[in-house]
CSV table of C-alpha atoms in Angstrom, one decimal:
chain,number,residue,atom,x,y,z
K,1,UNK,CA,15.5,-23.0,25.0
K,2,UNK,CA,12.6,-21.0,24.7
K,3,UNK,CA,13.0,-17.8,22.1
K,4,UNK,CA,11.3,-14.8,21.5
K,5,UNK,CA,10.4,-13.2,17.9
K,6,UNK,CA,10.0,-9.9,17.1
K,7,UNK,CA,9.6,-8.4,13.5
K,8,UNK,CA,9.8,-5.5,11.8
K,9,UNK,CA,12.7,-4.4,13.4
K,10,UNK,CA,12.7,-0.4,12.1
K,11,UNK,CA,8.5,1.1,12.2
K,12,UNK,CA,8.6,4.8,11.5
K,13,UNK,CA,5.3,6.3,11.2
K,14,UNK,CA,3.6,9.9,12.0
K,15,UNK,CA,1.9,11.2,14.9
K,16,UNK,CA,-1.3,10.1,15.7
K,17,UNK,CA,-0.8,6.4,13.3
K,18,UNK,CA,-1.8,3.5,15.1
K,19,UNK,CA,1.2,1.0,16.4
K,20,UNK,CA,1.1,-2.2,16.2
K,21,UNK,CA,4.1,-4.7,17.1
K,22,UNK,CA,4.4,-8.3,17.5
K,23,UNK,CA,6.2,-10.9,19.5
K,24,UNK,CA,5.9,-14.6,19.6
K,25,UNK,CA,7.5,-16.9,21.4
K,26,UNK,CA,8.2,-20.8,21.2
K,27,UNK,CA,7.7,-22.0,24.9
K,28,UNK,CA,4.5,-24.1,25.1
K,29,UNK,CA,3.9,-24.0,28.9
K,30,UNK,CA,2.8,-21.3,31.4
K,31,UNK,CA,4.8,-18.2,30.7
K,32,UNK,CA,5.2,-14.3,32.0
K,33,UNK,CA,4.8,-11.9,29.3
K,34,UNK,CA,6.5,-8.6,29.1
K,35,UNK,CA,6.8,-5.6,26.9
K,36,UNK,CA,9.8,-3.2,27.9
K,37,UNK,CA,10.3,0.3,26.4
K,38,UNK,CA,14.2,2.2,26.3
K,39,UNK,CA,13.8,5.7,25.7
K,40,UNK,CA,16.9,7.3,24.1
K,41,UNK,CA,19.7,7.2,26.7
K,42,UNK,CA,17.2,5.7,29.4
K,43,UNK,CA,17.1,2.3,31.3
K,44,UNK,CA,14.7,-0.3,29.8
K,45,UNK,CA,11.3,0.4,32.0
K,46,UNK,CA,8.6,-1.5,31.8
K,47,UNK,CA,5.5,-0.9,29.9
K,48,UNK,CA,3.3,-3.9,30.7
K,49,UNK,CA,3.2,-7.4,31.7
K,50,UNK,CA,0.6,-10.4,31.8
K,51,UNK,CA,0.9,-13.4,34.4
K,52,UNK,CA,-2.7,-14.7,34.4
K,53,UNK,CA,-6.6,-13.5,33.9
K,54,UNK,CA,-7.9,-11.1,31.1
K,55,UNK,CA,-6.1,-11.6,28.4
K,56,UNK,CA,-6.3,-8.2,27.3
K,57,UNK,CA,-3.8,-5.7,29.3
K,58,UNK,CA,-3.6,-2.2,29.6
K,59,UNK,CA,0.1,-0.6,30.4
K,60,UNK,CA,1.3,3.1,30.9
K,61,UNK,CA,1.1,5.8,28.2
K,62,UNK,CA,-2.1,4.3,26.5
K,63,UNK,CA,-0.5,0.6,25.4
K,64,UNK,CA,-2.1,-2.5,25.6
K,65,UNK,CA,-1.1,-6.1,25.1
K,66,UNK,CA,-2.8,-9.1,24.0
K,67,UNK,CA,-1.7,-12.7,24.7
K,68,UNK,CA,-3.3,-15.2,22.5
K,69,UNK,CA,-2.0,-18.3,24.0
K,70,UNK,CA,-3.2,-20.4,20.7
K,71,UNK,CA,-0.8,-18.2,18.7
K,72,UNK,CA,1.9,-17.7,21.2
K,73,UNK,CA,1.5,-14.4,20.7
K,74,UNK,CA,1.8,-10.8,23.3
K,75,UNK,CA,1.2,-7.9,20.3
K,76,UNK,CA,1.7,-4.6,21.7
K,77,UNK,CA,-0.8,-1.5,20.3
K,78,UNK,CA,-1.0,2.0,20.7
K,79,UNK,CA,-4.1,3.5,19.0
K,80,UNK,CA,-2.6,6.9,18.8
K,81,UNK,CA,1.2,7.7,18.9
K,82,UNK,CA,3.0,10.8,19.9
K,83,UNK,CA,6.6,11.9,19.2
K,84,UNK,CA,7.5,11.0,22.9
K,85,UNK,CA,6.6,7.4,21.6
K,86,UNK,CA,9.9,7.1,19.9
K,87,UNK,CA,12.4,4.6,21.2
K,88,UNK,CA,13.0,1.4,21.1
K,89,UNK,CA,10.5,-1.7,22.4
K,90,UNK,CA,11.4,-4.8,23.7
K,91,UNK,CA,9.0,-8.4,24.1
K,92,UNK,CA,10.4,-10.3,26.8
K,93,UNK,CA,9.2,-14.0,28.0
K,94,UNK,CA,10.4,-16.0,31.6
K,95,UNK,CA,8.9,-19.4,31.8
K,96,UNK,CA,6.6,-19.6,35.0
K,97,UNK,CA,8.5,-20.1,38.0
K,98,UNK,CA,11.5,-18.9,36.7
K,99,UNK,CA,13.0,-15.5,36.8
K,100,UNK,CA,15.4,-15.8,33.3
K,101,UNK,CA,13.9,-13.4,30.8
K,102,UNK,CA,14.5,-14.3,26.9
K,103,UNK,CA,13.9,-11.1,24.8
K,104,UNK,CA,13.2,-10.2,21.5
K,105,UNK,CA,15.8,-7.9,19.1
K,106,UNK,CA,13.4,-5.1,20.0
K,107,UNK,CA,11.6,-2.8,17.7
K,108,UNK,CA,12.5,0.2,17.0
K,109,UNK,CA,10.4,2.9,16.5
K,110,UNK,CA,10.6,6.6,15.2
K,111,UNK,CA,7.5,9.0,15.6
K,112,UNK,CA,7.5,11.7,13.1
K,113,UNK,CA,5.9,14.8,14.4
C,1,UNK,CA,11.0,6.8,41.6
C,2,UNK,CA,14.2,4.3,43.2
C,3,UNK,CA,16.7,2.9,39.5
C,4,UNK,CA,19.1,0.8,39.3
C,5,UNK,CA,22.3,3.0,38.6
C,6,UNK,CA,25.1,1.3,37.1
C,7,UNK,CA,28.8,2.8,36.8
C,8,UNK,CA,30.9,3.3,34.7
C,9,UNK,CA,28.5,4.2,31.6
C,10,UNK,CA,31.2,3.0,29.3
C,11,UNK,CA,34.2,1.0,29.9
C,12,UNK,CA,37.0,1.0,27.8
C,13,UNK,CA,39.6,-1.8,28.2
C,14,UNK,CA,42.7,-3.6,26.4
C,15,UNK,CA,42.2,-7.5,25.4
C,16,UNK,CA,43.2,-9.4,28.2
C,17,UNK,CA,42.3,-6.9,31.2
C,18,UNK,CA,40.5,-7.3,33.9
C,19,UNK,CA,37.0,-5.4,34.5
C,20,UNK,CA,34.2,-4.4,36.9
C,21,UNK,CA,31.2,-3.7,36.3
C,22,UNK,CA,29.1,-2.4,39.5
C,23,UNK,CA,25.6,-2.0,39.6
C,24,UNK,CA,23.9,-0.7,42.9
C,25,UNK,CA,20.5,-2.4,42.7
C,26,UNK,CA,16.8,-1.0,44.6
C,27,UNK,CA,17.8,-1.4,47.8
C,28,UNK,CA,14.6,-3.2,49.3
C,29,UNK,CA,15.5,-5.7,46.3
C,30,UNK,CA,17.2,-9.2,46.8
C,31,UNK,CA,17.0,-10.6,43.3
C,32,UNK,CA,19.9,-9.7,40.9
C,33,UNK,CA,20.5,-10.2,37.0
C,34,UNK,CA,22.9,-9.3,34.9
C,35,UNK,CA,22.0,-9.8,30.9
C,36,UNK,CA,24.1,-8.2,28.4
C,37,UNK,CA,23.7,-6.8,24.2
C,38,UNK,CA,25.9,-7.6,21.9
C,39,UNK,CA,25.5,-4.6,18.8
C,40,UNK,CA,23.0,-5.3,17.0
C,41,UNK,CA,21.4,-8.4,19.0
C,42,UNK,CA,19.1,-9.5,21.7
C,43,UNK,CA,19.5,-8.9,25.2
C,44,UNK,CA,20.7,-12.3,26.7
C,45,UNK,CA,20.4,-13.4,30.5
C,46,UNK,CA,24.0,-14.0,32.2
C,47,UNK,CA,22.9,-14.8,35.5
C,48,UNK,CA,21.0,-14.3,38.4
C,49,UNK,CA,21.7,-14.0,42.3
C,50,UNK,CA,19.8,-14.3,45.4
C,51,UNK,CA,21.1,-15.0,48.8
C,52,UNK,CA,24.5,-14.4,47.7
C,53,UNK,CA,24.5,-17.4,45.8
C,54,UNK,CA,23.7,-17.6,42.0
C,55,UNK,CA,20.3,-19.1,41.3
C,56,UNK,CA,20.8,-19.6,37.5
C,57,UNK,CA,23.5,-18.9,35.0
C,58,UNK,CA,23.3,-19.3,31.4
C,59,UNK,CA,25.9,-21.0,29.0
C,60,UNK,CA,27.5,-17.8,28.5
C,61,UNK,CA,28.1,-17.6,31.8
C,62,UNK,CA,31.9,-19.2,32.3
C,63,UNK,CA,34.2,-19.1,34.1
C,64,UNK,CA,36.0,-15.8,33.2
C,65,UNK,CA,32.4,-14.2,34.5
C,66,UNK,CA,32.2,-13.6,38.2
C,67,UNK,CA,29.0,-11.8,40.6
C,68,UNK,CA,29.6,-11.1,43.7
C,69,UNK,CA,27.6,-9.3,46.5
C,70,UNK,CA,31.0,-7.1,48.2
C,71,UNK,CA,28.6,-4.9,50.7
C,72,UNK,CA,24.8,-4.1,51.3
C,73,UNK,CA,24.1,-1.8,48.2
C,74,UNK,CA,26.4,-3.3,45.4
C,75,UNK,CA,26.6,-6.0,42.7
C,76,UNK,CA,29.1,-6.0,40.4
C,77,UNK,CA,30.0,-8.1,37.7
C,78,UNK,CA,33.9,-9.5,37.0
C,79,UNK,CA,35.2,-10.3,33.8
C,80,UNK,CA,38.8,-11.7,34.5
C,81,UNK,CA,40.3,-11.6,31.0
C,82,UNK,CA,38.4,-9.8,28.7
C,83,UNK,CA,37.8,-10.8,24.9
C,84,UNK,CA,37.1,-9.1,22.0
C,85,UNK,CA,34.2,-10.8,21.6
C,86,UNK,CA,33.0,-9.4,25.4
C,87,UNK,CA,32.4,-6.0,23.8
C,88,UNK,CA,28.6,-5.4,24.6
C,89,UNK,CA,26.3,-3.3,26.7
C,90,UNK,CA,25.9,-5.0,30.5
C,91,UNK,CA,22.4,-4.6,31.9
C,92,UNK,CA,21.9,-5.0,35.8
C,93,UNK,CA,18.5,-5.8,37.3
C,94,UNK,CA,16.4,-6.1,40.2
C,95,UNK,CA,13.4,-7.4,41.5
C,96,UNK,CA,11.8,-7.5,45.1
C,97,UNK,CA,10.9,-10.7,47.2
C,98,UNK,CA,6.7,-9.2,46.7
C,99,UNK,CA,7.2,-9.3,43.2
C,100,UNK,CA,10.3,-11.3,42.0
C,101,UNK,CA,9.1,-11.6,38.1
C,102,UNK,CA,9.1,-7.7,37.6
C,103,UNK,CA,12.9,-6.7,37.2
C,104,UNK,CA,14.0,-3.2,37.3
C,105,UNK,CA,16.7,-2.5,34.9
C,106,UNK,CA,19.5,0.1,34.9
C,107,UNK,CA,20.5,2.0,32.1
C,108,UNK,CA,23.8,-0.2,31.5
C,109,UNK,CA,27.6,-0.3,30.9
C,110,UNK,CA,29.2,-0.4,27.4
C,111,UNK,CA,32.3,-2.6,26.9
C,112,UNK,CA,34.5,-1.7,24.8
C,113,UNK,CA,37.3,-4.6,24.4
C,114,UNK,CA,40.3,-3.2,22.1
């Protein structure tokens, strides 16, 4: 079964730090690639997602994603956080052709203003 | 923007019961999940229905887990005798036939088995 691994489980950094957190996963073939944010007391929405093309992807609020498919890797960044930033961020991986997500524990971070 | 709402926001129950969870999905959707979180653990995939059929269960998915498609809007997960160990925060999703790899998620429903 295909799992996904997230580190650094608790980031707390001030406004206007750069964010950077990763996610691997262990699935060798074609795969979707997610990132999902849960604000506090919200539904998990999504942030980004990569199928196919430019490996670079840009998602709402000013994050991006890379997938480095030689690292089975999808790192989420944010140049410059805000305090709205805080919450809790999930990497999420569904083979191709399937719909089954496997997620990471999630990161959770806490912007301090 | 259309969510996925999903009632009740918590659910308190006594070993043993019975419970529903219902979920009322996007309605132009036709792809269902359910995934639940145990405290302090990843989100895990139960199952997934289209057609009112499953497509794809998990293992955790046995038989004391039920889906069922009762109307037009709703989906609700059963859990016919609840554990202790069932004690977890239920996530329903959606996703539409354009784009069936982006699901929608509702807030959830935390279980609380006593």
């Amino acid at each position: 079964a295909q799992s996904v691994s997230q580190h650094n489980h608790h980031v707390i950094l001030s406004e206007a730090a750069s964010l950077e957190l990763g996610c691997n996963y262990s699935y060798g073939g074609t795969v979707n690639l997610f990132w999902y944010v849960q604000y506090p007391g919200q539904h998990l929405q999504l942030l980004l997602k990569y199928f196919s093309g430019d490996p670079l992807v840009k998602g709402i609020k000013g994050f991006e994603a890379e997938f480095i498919k030689s690292k089975f890797s999808f790192n989420l960044r944010k140049p410059s956080v805000q305090w709205s930033d805080t919450a809790e961020y999930f990497c999420a991986v569904s083979r191709y052709g399937n719909n089954r997500l496997a997620f990471g524990k999630g990161n959770q971070v806490v912007v301090i203003p | 923007e259309p969510e996925v709402t999903q009632t009740p926001s918590h659910q308190v129950t006594q070993m043993g019961q019975e419970v529903i969870l219902r979920c009322v999905p996007i309605s132009n959707h036709l792809y269902f999940y359910w995934y639940r979180q145990i405290l302090g653990q990843k989100v895990e995939f139960l199952v997934s229905f289209y057609n009112n059929e499953i497509s794809e269960k998990s293992e955790i998915f046995d038989d004391q887990f039920s889906v069922e498609r009762p109307d037009g809007s709703n989906f609700t997960l059963k859990i016919r005798s609840t554990k202790l160990e069932d004690s977890a925060m239920y996530f329903c999703a959606s996703s539409w036939l354009g784009e069936i790899n982006i699901q929608y998620f509702g807030a959830g429903t935390r279980l609380s088995v006593l």
